[in-house]
Amino acid sequence: MDHTTPKKIDSITILLWIFILFIILVFGYLMQVSIYVGLHANYQDKVNKLKIIDKEFDNFLLQQAVFINYDKINKNIFSFDKDLKYLASKEALKTHSPEYSSLLKEVKQLYKNKLSSIEYFKSENSQFLYSMHYLFDLNLAILESKNIDEKNKNIVNSILLQVTKQYINATIDNTAILKQLNSLNQNSKDNDLIKMFISHIKINTKRIKGFNKIKETQNLPTLYKSLDNLHKYLEKDYQEHIFIEVIIVSLLFALALIILLILIYINRRAISLRDELLGFKIAVENSYNSIVMTDIDKNITYVNDVAIYETGYSREELIGENPRILKSGLNNDVFYQELDTALAQGKKWEGEFINKKKDDSLFYEKASIMPIYQDGELVNYLAIKLNITDYIEEKHKVEYMAYHDSLTSLPNRTSIEAYLKNRLPVATRSHSKIAILFIDLDRFKTINDTLGHDVGDELLVECAKRMREGLRDSDMLARVGGDEFVIIIESPSNDYSAAHVCEKILQLFTQPIQTKAHLLNITLSIGVSIYPDDDSDYKQLFKYADIAMYEAKDAGKNTYKYYQKELSIEAHARLDMEQNLALALENSELYMMYQPKYSIIDKRIVGLEALARWESNTLGNVSPQKFIQVAEDTGFIIEIGLFIFAQSCKDFLEFKKYYPKLQTVSINISAVQLYQDSFISSILKIIQGVGIATSSIILEITETHIMKNVQQSTILLRELRALGFSISIDDFGTGHSSLSYLKLFPIDELKIDKSFVDDLPYDKNDIAISKSIITLSKSMGYVNVAEGIENEAQEQFLKKNNCSIGQGYYFCKPKTKDDLISFLKEKK
Amino acid sequence: MELILKSLLLLTFLFIFSCAEPISPIPLTMDVNMKKVALGEKLFFDTILSADNTISCANCHDIENGGDDGLKFSFGINGQEGDINAPTVLNSVYNFKQFWNGRARDLAHQAEGPIENPIEMGHEFNKIIHHLKQTSYKKEFDSLYADGITKNNITDAIAEFEKTLITPNAPFDRYLKGNISAITQEEKEGYELFKSKGCIACHHGINIGGNLFNKFGVMEDAKSKRLGRYEITKEEADKYYFKVPSLRNIEYTAPYLHDGRFDTLEDVVKFMARYQLGRTVTKDEIQKIVCFLKSLNGEIPISRIR
């Protein structure tokens, strides 16, 4: 836009106003001129009228001896007076020069003279008229009179004729007439008629002189000339005046024309500018870009059609609004702050918006926003935007494609490698492990070759789906090769979680896969590597998993192998055990054995420790060390524990029949059981059901188990204690406990761990430890039991050191229920 | 030869006479501003215009009785007697000038004269204007004239009223209009004599006079005290030139002539014939002429009569 346009607009307005003012002035002036012209015409007209009347006067004065009705000439005089008065008025004198008034004066004077001539003429004419009339009558009377002689009659005739001639032709001399008159007078003095005749003739001759004089003066048309001079003067004056007026008006018109031309020129320029802008306008209108203009308050003043199309709003809805109506909320506040800052500094800003259409759908816009200045003042903001949603979506797609397998839409190798790389440090920080499972479809190549690539693809898609469904959301599944997949499992709860997953997946694939045309049986080979156990480098971990996978293949496929062989074995064994343990209760593979606790001093049996034993149909005899741990890990311990508890209580009551002095039965409790919500209510139920007193039961918990959650342990133990149970800490000294906790826990019995007893009485450390434990127990008021007494020497030592109760092979091995009954009978 | 010449001239004279009637009848209507007329009428009858509040225009110009006062000379304020016979106000609008010596160019101009003439109404316009401003006249004047009560406006109103004092429908006027039986034979004959004797030469037109000056005493010295036009122009030639008076309503405007020397029409006619026309007139002729003169009385509009 032309920066000078605003100024031009102002000057155009001014020019227009000047022009209008001008036209008004011109018209005002023209009105004045027309008034002047009218006035002048008036004056001229009057002068003309005067001229005409003057001619009338002349005509009047030329009449000879006729009867004239003076009303007419009086009217003319009256008219002349009026017109002359008008010409001599103040306004008339004002509008003309002094020459005018002097001319008028002349006219007035000459008119005055003429008037007196006229007045004189009037009376003379009247008198002459009736005199002449009478003279003719007299002439007749004289001619007919008998008293007058012929001579006198002839003289009378002659005189009359001469007077008549004299009237018509002035040149005839008066003297002849007078002479004749004298002679007549002397001849007929006493005739009345003659006397009358003489007196009339005398007067008339004088009168004729007067008339002729008037005629003579009338030969100089002085009044007419004077009027004519006046007329000429007025004409001249008018012409001069008009000439000036014409010049002035011409000048004014020329000026007006100039202004008009300037305006036309400006208009032309404006049109050409407009045409130029039209081009831009079309460009803007037809651009692929959204173009939005706002005023300085950021209210939209213009949107092109594309903007309307892109945003889904109508033009009316957009105009006047702030562009923030497009905010989707997906650009953060900092983003907008930066935009505002840039604009405020007068800079152009470029960026990408995530904006919202009217129908709330989102779209991406790449925008260029800039402030527009005119003459140093901010006038508009202009935004040129391009909808890049498609591009962004394409980009996303490409990105996606870069990181995903196109067939199965699973993450690809690149993706999973990057993922794993990122997760390793996280796992390190939280001291957790990551398991990498490398999966290969067995004999895939064969299927692909025989049934075709399409079927192969279908198969892969189905496998991917099946695997994905079988996994948790937090587990990553990727396709890394033709028929190779990877699963990343984070923070597995134990080393065997990966094995679980492998088992699960293998299980999933026992079901054949249905493609369009085939029902296919597929098996997988899975290799497992563990971070950080196997390596800390993600690439290595993949390699190891791959190797493990080949191991699995070598092992006969449809199986899984850990990278660490032992782990493989262990895992398998472990899983075996788990599976079997799950069914152990059902299959009544679990049974109880009991080992008596005896008083070291008098060898009296004070209690029994209940020990669980598992005779698996498939695995054979499984030691409690193994299966209890598995039970705790899997949670089977709850059920098993309750079985143990119930069975122990029942059996105790029976034992008591044979040995009434039996005080307690010690039942091992794991932390898993203890922390379980329904544990206490469950055992109470059993106690009630069995009919045993809580005071008969000692709950044995290992030191390490209690230490897992000190607070919770304290509360629960106190609760149990309150219910009447006794609490015994097993394997005391082997875990991480501080003596201060000892205070907290409600303990009744402390069991010295076997490891301390084994080397008694020879190992110095063991001696010290055992001694101190016994002392501690004594001072705290605990009963202490020494475990694993296997010989006399140990017993003696313990006896010497005041250990109250003992337990071990030396006294009695754990026995089955029946065997123990026999033993009890014996002992009695 | 002479006979041909004479008869030719005579014919010429006669021809002129027989062309258009030298006397025209008075029209029935006059174009006037009625409001001004009303005001003027008020003023005409108002003695406030005289210095001692005793004399109005109507005193000397009695509209009901011929338009003059029937006296030889009029009386002004303080019983002062004038030296000229009051002319009639009736039909005075048709006179080409006012006053015997024609010093006023129109009725308005004439009205100024008596008002300020010390021996007539003897007042001053300044005082009159001052007086009139205290009266209801102020409102009337203000409503008609932009400049209120001024000398010009007072006389203008009076003149406007006087314009309406025309006397149409005189028997002779009706005769002129075509009613042959409007006048008697004697009156017709009187008119013919009026013309043939030459009276018509000066007493003609719409007002049967009043349109020229003529010498008083053409044939002989008429022994007039007043000098007529000379009093105005100071020209020797203008001595004894007076305005020819109108003969309308002449029956009612005795005494006659500017010095009111005659009381009867017969005397005036005789005088006129001798001093003006210089010809003899018989008793019979006088009788007929007087009859004619009496047919010149027009109608005085009743509304004018107070």
Tab-separated table of N, CA and C in Angstrom, chain A residues 484-609:
chain	number	residue	atom	x	y	z
A	484	GLU	N	10.496	-62.606	13.045
A	484	GLU	CA	11.082	-62.420	14.378
A	484	GLU	C	10.394	-61.299	15.113
A	485	PHE	N	10.119	-61.566	16.404
A	485	PHE	CA	9.470	-60.578	17.257
A	485	PHE	C	10.279	-60.394	18.529
A	486	VAL	N	10.127	-59.268	19.156
A	486	VAL	CA	10.794	-59.008	20.433
A	486	VAL	C	9.765	-58.509	21.419
A	487	ILE	N	9.866	-59.023	22.647
A	487	ILE	CA	9.038	-58.492	23.741
A	487	ILE	C	9.970	-57.945	24.801
A	488	ILE	N	9.682	-56.745	25.283
A	488	ILE	CA	10.450	-56.160	26.384
A	488	ILE	C	9.548	-56.141	27.613
A	489	ILE	N	10.026	-56.813	28.643
A	489	ILE	CA	9.237	-56.809	29.876
A	489	ILE	C	10.038	-56.053	30.924
A	490	GLU	N	9.399	-55.009	31.478
A	490	GLU	CA	10.109	-54.195	32.469
A	490	GLU	C	9.727	-54.595	33.863
A	491	SER	N	10.630	-54.377	34.744
A	491	SER	CA	10.500	-54.713	36.162
A	491	SER	C	9.707	-55.992	36.379
A	492	PRO	N	10.259	-57.001	35.919
A	492	PRO	CA	9.614	-58.292	36.214
A	492	PRO	C	9.718	-58.543	37.723
A	493	SER	N	8.679	-59.089	38.244
A	493	SER	CA	8.676	-59.243	39.710
A	493	SER	C	9.763	-60.211	40.183
A	494	ASN	N	10.067	-61.157	39.345
A	494	ASN	CA	11.214	-62.000	39.672
A	494	ASN	C	11.847	-62.521	38.392
A	495	ASP	N	12.846	-63.281	38.584
A	495	ASP	CA	13.553	-63.810	37.415
A	495	ASP	C	12.672	-64.677	36.568
A	496	TYR	N	11.615	-65.138	37.151
A	496	TYR	CA	10.811	-66.140	36.436
A	496	TYR	C	9.635	-65.515	35.721
A	497	SER	N	9.475	-64.201	35.892
A	497	SER	CA	8.351	-63.534	35.194
A	497	SER	C	8.476	-63.724	33.706
A	498	ALA	N	9.680	-63.571	33.210
A	498	ALA	CA	9.896	-63.738	31.770
A	498	ALA	C	9.474	-65.128	31.350
A	499	ALA	N	9.830	-66.082	32.153
A	499	ALA	CA	9.458	-67.479	31.842
A	499	ALA	C	7.952	-67.628	31.791
A	500	HIS	N	7.293	-66.933	32.726
A	500	HIS	CA	5.820	-66.960	32.722
A	500	HIS	C	5.260	-66.465	31.414
A	501	VAL	N	5.846	-65.364	30.991
A	501	VAL	CA	5.369	-64.765	29.739
A	501	VAL	C	5.599	-65.711	28.585
A	502	CYS	N	6.801	-66.312	28.597
A	502	CYS	CA	7.093	-67.274	27.530
A	502	CYS	C	6.090	-68.398	27.538
A	503	GLU	N	5.840	-68.941	28.725
A	503	GLU	CA	4.873	-70.010	28.843
A	503	GLU	C	3.515	-69.572	28.314
A	504	LYS	N	3.123	-68.376	28.739
A	504	LYS	CA	1.810	-67.866	28.337
A	504	LYS	C	1.696	-67.783	26.823
A	505	ILE	N	2.754	-67.232	26.237
A	505	ILE	CA	2.713	-67.057	24.786
A	505	ILE	C	2.708	-68.391	24.071
A	506	LEU	N	3.548	-69.269	24.558
A	506	LEU	CA	3.581	-70.594	23.931
A	506	LEU	C	2.217	-71.260	24.030
A	507	GLN	N	1.603	-71.023	25.178
A	507	GLN	CA	0.280	-71.560	25.416
A	507	GLN	C	-0.723	-70.994	24.417
A	508	LEU	N	-0.616	-69.663	24.202
A	508	LEU	CA	-1.524	-69.003	23.264
A	508	LEU	C	-1.462	-69.639	21.892
A	509	PHE	N	-0.241	-70.061	21.514
A	509	PHE	CA	-0.070	-70.553	20.168
A	509	PHE	C	-0.344	-72.043	20.027
A	510	THR	N	-0.793	-72.642	21.133
A	510	THR	CA	-1.248	-74.032	20.965
A	510	THR	C	-2.505	-74.033	20.125
A	511	GLN	N	-3.258	-72.947	20.164
A	511	GLN	CA	-4.434	-72.804	19.298
A	511	GLN	C	-3.969	-72.534	17.888
A	512	PRO	N	-4.493	-73.241	16.922
A	512	PRO	CA	-4.077	-72.956	15.558
A	512	PRO	C	-4.575	-71.567	15.134
A	513	ILE	N	-3.887	-71.082	14.101
A	513	ILE	CA	-4.241	-69.740	13.608
A	513	ILE	C	-5.078	-69.866	12.349
A	514	GLN	N	-6.132	-69.098	12.304
A	514	GLN	CA	-7.029	-69.140	11.153
A	514	GLN	C	-6.705	-67.989	10.205
A	515	THR	N	-6.193	-68.363	9.034
A	515	THR	CA	-6.106	-67.344	7.991
A	515	THR	C	-7.313	-67.502	7.079
A	516	LYS	N	-7.339	-66.731	6.015
A	516	LYS	CA	-8.523	-66.782	5.142
A	516	LYS	C	-8.802	-68.185	4.642
A	517	ALA	N	-7.712	-68.809	4.221
A	517	ALA	CA	-7.944	-70.088	3.557
A	517	ALA	C	-7.346	-71.296	4.293
A	518	HIS	N	-6.603	-70.990	5.342
A	518	HIS	CA	-5.880	-72.108	5.990
A	518	HIS	C	-6.012	-72.043	7.488
A	519	LEU	N	-5.952	-73.196	8.064
A	519	LEU	CA	-5.836	-73.301	9.512
A	519	LEU	C	-4.415	-73.784	9.779
A	520	LEU	N	-3.665	-72.904	10.445
A	520	LEU	CA	-2.242	-73.207	10.555
A	520	LEU	C	-1.840	-73.453	11.991
A	521	ASN	N	-1.046	-74.459	12.192
A	521	ASN	CA	-0.478	-74.704	13.518
A	521	ASN	C	0.907	-74.104	13.589
A	522	ILE	N	1.064	-73.217	14.548
A	522	ILE	CA	2.311	-72.482	14.666
A	522	ILE	C	2.885	-72.696	16.041
A	523	THR	N	4.185	-72.890	16.049
A	523	THR	CA	4.890	-72.878	17.337
A	523	THR	C	5.968	-71.819	17.282
A	524	LEU	N	6.430	-71.427	18.516
A	524	LEU	CA	7.434	-70.370	18.595
A	524	LEU	C	8.654	-70.870	19.351
A	525	SER	N	9.754	-70.268	19.035
A	525	SER	CA	10.969	-70.454	19.832
A	525	SER	C	11.331	-69.112	20.429
A	526	ILE	N	11.541	-69.116	21.770
A	526	ILE	CA	11.780	-67.847	22.460
A	526	ILE	C	13.110	-67.870	23.183
A	527	GLY	N	13.864	-66.776	23.017
A	527	GLY	CA	15.113	-66.627	23.740
A	527	GLY	C	15.006	-65.461	24.705
A	528	VAL	N	15.537	-65.622	25.908
A	528	VAL	CA	15.392	-64.577	26.939
A	528	VAL	C	16.750	-64.091	27.410
A	529	SER	N	16.944	-62.759	27.447
A	529	SER	CA	18.113	-62.200	28.107
A	529	SER	C	17.637	-61.221	29.156
A	530	ILE	N	18.429	-61.079	30.211
A	530	ILE	CA	18.022	-60.250	31.353
A	530	ILE	C	19.028	-59.107	31.531
A	531	TYR	N	18.470	-57.928	31.728
A	531	TYR	CA	19.289	-56.800	32.145
A	531	TYR	C	19.067	-56.593	33.627
A	532	PRO	N	20.071	-56.312	34.347
A	532	PRO	CA	21.496	-56.123	33.999
A	532	PRO	C	22.348	-57.396	34.100
A	533	ASP	N	21.622	-58.536	34.387
A	533	ASP	CA	22.362	-59.767	34.690
A	533	ASP	C	23.244	-60.219	33.537
A	534	ASP	N	22.661	-60.203	32.329
A	534	ASP	CA	23.406	-60.755	31.197
A	534	ASP	C	24.336	-59.709	30.580
A	535	ASP	N	23.928	-58.471	30.529
A	535	ASP	CA	24.787	-57.406	30.040
A	535	ASP	C	24.116	-56.054	30.321
A	536	SER	N	24.893	-54.999	30.207
A	536	SER	CA	24.305	-53.665	30.381
A	536	SER	C	24.184	-52.908	29.065
A	537	ASP	N	24.700	-53.476	28.014
A	537	ASP	CA	24.584	-52.839	26.706
A	537	ASP	C	23.382	-53.417	25.979
A	538	TYR	N	22.549	-52.521	25.467
A	538	TYR	CA	21.285	-52.982	24.905
A	538	TYR	C	21.510	-53.851	23.660
A	539	LYS	N	22.551	-53.488	22.922
A	539	LYS	CA	22.815	-54.274	21.709
A	539	LYS	C	23.172	-55.702	22.061
A	540	GLN	N	24.020	-55.831	23.086
A	540	GLN	CA	24.429	-57.145	23.564
A	540	GLN	C	23.242	-57.944	24.032
A	541	LEU	N	22.370	-57.267	24.734
A	541	LEU	CA	21.196	-57.951	25.287
A	541	LEU	C	20.385	-58.572	24.158
A	542	PHE	N	20.251	-57.808	23.050
A	542	PHE	CA	19.539	-58.354	21.898
A	542	PHE	C	20.254	-59.601	21.358
A	543	LYS	N	21.539	-59.419	21.270
A	543	LYS	CA	22.334	-60.554	20.735
A	543	LYS	C	22.136	-61.798	21.580
A	544	TYR	N	22.225	-61.597	22.901
A	544	TYR	CA	22.085	-62.742	23.815
A	544	TYR	C	20.713	-63.367	23.713
A	545	ALA	N	19.727	-62.511	23.614
A	545	ALA	CA	18.375	-63.056	23.473
A	545	ALA	C	18.271	-63.878	22.199
A	546	ASP	N	18.907	-63.341	21.153
A	546	ASP	CA	18.914	-64.041	19.868
A	546	ASP	C	19.577	-65.422	19.995
A	547	ILE	N	20.729	-65.395	20.654
A	547	ILE	CA	21.452	-66.652	20.884
A	547	ILE	C	20.576	-67.626	21.653
A	548	ALA	N	19.958	-67.106	22.731
A	548	ALA	CA	19.079	-67.948	23.545
A	548	ALA	C	17.971	-68.531	22.715
A	549	MET	N	17.498	-67.706	21.741
A	549	MET	CA	16.425	-68.168	20.874
A	549	MET	C	16.887	-69.347	20.033
A	550	TYR	N	18.115	-69.271	19.542
A	550	TYR	CA	18.638	-70.395	18.756
A	550	TYR	C	18.784	-71.640	19.596
A	551	GLU	N	19.193	-71.423	20.864
A	551	GLU	CA	19.246	-72.524	21.818
A	551	GLU	C	17.890	-73.208	21.899
A	552	ALA	N	16.864	-72.334	21.974
A	552	ALA	CA	15.510	-72.888	22.063
A	552	ALA	C	15.190	-73.714	20.833
A	553	LYS	N	15.577	-73.183	19.680
A	553	LYS	CA	15.349	-73.923	18.443
A	553	LYS	C	16.070	-75.256	18.476
A	554	ASP	N	17.346	-75.191	18.893
A	554	ASP	CA	18.140	-76.419	18.982
A	554	ASP	C	17.510	-77.407	19.938
A	555	ALA	N	16.898	-76.847	20.991
A	555	ALA	CA	16.294	-77.727	22.001
A	555	ALA	C	15.032	-78.382	21.491
A	556	GLY	N	14.641	-78.048	20.292
A	556	GLY	CA	13.499	-78.748	19.722
A	556	GLY	C	12.314	-77.834	19.419
A	557	LYS	N	12.521	-76.548	19.482
A	557	LYS	CA	11.476	-75.591	19.162
A	557	LYS	C	10.306	-75.676	20.113
A	558	ASN	N	9.363	-74.719	19.931
A	558	ASN	CA	8.175	-74.612	20.784
A	558	ASN	C	8.568	-74.574	22.251
A	559	THR	N	9.671	-73.850	22.514
A	559	THR	CA	10.115	-73.743	23.886
A	559	THR	C	10.832	-72.417	24.078
A	560	TYR	N	11.276	-72.196	25.294
A	560	TYR	CA	12.015	-70.974	25.575
A	560	TYR	C	13.301	-71.333	26.303
A	561	LYS	N	14.305	-70.505	26.093
A	561	LYS	CA	15.585	-70.694	26.754
A	561	LYS	C	16.108	-69.360	27.224
A	562	TYR	N	16.641	-69.342	28.449
A	562	TYR	CA	17.340	-68.157	28.917
A	562	TYR	C	18.739	-68.181	28.352
A	563	TYR	N	19.336	-67.019	28.283
A	563	TYR	CA	20.720	-66.958	27.850
A	563	TYR	C	21.628	-67.701	28.831
A	564	GLN	N	21.382	-67.414	30.120
A	564	GLN	CA	22.141	-68.182	31.108
A	564	GLN	C	21.529	-69.569	31.213
A	565	LYS	N	22.383	-70.568	30.933
A	565	LYS	CA	21.874	-71.945	30.859
A	565	LYS	C	21.238	-72.377	32.159
A	566	GLU	N	21.952	-72.047	33.182
A	566	GLU	CA	21.439	-72.437	34.490
A	566	GLU	C	20.080	-71.819	34.712
A	567	LEU	N	20.037	-70.598	34.338
A	567	LEU	CA	18.767	-69.894	34.487
A	567	LEU	C	17.680	-70.602	33.699
A	568	SER	N	18.058	-71.039	32.554
A	568	SER	CA	17.089	-71.787	31.752
A	568	SER	C	16.551	-72.951	32.543
A	569	ILE	N	17.533	-73.707	33.029
A	569	ILE	CA	17.145	-74.917	33.752
A	569	ILE	C	16.283	-74.530	34.939
A	570	GLU	N	16.841	-73.645	35.690
A	570	GLU	CA	16.128	-73.195	36.881
A	570	GLU	C	14.739	-72.715	36.560
A	571	ALA	N	14.701	-71.912	35.529
A	571	ALA	CA	13.394	-71.360	35.149
A	571	ALA	C	12.420	-72.477	34.858
A	572	HIS	N	12.861	-73.383	34.043
A	572	HIS	CA	11.989	-74.508	33.710
A	572	HIS	C	11.543	-75.251	34.944
A	573	ALA	N	12.562	-75.554	35.780
A	573	ALA	CA	12.250	-76.291	37.001
A	573	ALA	C	11.283	-75.519	37.855
A	574	ARG	N	11.571	-74.294	37.943
A	574	ARG	CA	10.742	-73.426	38.779
A	574	ARG	C	9.311	-73.435	38.284
A	575	LEU	N	9.174	-73.233	37.027
A	575	LEU	CA	7.843	-73.221	36.441
A	575	LEU	C	7.139	-74.525	36.627
A	576	ASP	N	7.935	-75.593	36.482
A	576	ASP	CA	7.377	-76.918	36.751
A	576	ASP	C	6.765	-76.967	38.129
A	577	MET	N	7.637	-76.530	39.061
A	577	MET	CA	7.208	-76.599	40.445
A	577	MET	C	5.951	-75.778	40.666
A	578	GLU	N	5.936	-74.665	40.122
A	578	GLU	CA	4.776	-73.791	40.275
A	578	GLU	C	3.528	-74.482	39.783
A	579	GLN	N	3.682	-74.992	38.597
A	579	GLN	CA	2.511	-75.668	38.035
A	579	GLN	C	2.020	-76.790	38.918
A	580	ASN	N	2.999	-77.555	39.431
A	580	ASN	CA	2.636	-78.704	40.259
A	580	ASN	C	2.122	-78.280	41.602
A	581	LEU	N	2.755	-77.268	42.150
A	581	LEU	CA	2.333	-76.807	43.466
A	581	LEU	C	0.892	-76.316	43.446
A	582	ALA	N	0.555	-75.748	42.337
A	582	ALA	CA	-0.816	-75.275	42.200
A	582	ALA	C	-1.821	-76.385	42.423
A	583	LEU	N	-1.426	-77.556	42.029
A	583	LEU	CA	-2.338	-78.690	42.135
A	583	LEU	C	-2.088	-79.536	43.384
A	584	ALA	N	-1.037	-79.178	44.139
A	584	ALA	CA	-0.596	-80.022	45.261
A	584	ALA	C	-1.696	-80.237	46.286
A	585	LEU	N	-2.335	-79.123	46.708
A	585	LEU	CA	-3.411	-79.245	47.691
A	585	LEU	C	-4.524	-80.127	47.177
A	586	GLU	N	-4.931	-79.855	45.971
A	586	GLU	CA	-5.993	-80.634	45.335
A	586	GLU	C	-5.695	-82.124	45.353
A	587	ASN	N	-4.416	-82.350	44.983
A	587	ASN	CA	-4.011	-83.768	44.859
A	587	ASN	C	-3.552	-84.368	46.182
A	588	SER	N	-3.772	-83.583	47.234
A	588	SER	CA	-3.381	-84.058	48.581
A	588	SER	C	-1.933	-84.529	48.645
A	589	GLU	N	-1.135	-83.758	47.953
A	589	GLU	CA	0.293	-84.100	47.950
A	589	GLU	C	1.007	-83.494	49.142
A	590	LEU	N	0.294	-82.572	49.853
A	590	LEU	CA	0.923	-81.934	50.995
A	590	LEU	C	0.548	-82.682	52.271
A	591	TYR	N	1.531	-82.809	53.133
A	591	TYR	CA	1.248	-83.420	54.442
A	591	TYR	C	2.129	-82.771	55.466
A	592	MET	N	1.798	-82.970	56.765
A	592	MET	CA	2.535	-82.337	57.846
A	592	MET	C	3.453	-83.306	58.531
A	593	MET	N	4.605	-82.810	58.964
A	593	MET	CA	5.493	-83.552	59.896
A	593	MET	C	5.747	-82.687	61.093
A	594	TYR	N	5.992	-83.326	62.166
A	594	TYR	CA	6.151	-82.516	63.362
A	594	TYR	C	7.484	-82.827	64.026
A	595	GLN	N	8.186	-81.824	64.532
A	595	GLN	CA	9.403	-82.034	65.311
A	595	GLN	C	9.182	-81.474	66.700
A	596	PRO	N	9.431	-82.331	67.728
A	596	PRO	CA	9.184	-81.878	69.104
A	596	PRO	C	10.238	-80.896	69.536
A	597	LYS	N	9.719	-79.969	70.387
A	597	LYS	CA	10.607	-79.064	71.096
A	597	LYS	C	10.676	-79.548	72.511
A	598	TYR	N	11.855	-79.648	73.073
A	598	TYR	CA	11.986	-80.257	74.413
A	598	TYR	C	12.746	-79.322	75.290
A	599	SER	N	12.482	-79.507	76.577
A	599	SER	CA	13.247	-78.747	77.553
A	599	SER	C	14.622	-79.385	77.677
A	600	ILE	N	15.628	-78.595	77.481
A	600	ILE	CA	16.989	-79.113	77.500
A	600	ILE	C	17.341	-79.682	78.874
A	601	ILE	N	16.770	-79.131	79.886
A	601	ILE	CA	17.106	-79.548	81.241
A	601	ILE	C	16.514	-80.919	81.524
A	602	ASP	N	15.203	-81.037	81.364
A	602	ASP	CA	14.602	-82.312	81.791
A	602	ASP	C	14.057	-83.148	80.638
A	603	LYS	N	14.453	-82.731	79.424
A	603	LYS	CA	14.070	-83.543	78.290
A	603	LYS	C	12.611	-83.776	78.173
A	604	ARG	N	11.851	-82.915	78.700
A	604	ARG	CA	10.398	-82.980	78.595
A	604	ARG	C	9.990	-82.362	77.270
A	605	ILE	N	9.027	-82.882	76.576
A	605	ILE	CA	8.512	-82.310	75.332
A	605	ILE	C	7.538	-81.203	75.701
A	606	VAL	N	7.897	-79.997	75.233
A	606	VAL	CA	7.007	-78.879	75.576
A	606	VAL	C	6.075	-78.485	74.414
A	607	GLY	N	6.618	-78.710	73.223
A	607	GLY	CA	5.796	-78.345	72.081
A	607	GLY	C	6.241	-79.052	70.828
A	608	LEU	N	5.577	-78.632	69.748
A	608	LEU	CA	5.906	-79.229	68.468
A	608	LEU	C	6.061	-78.124	67.447
A	609	GLU	N	6.957	-78.335	66.499
A	609	GLU	CA	6.949	-77.445	65.357
A	609	GLU	C	6.355	-78.184	64.187
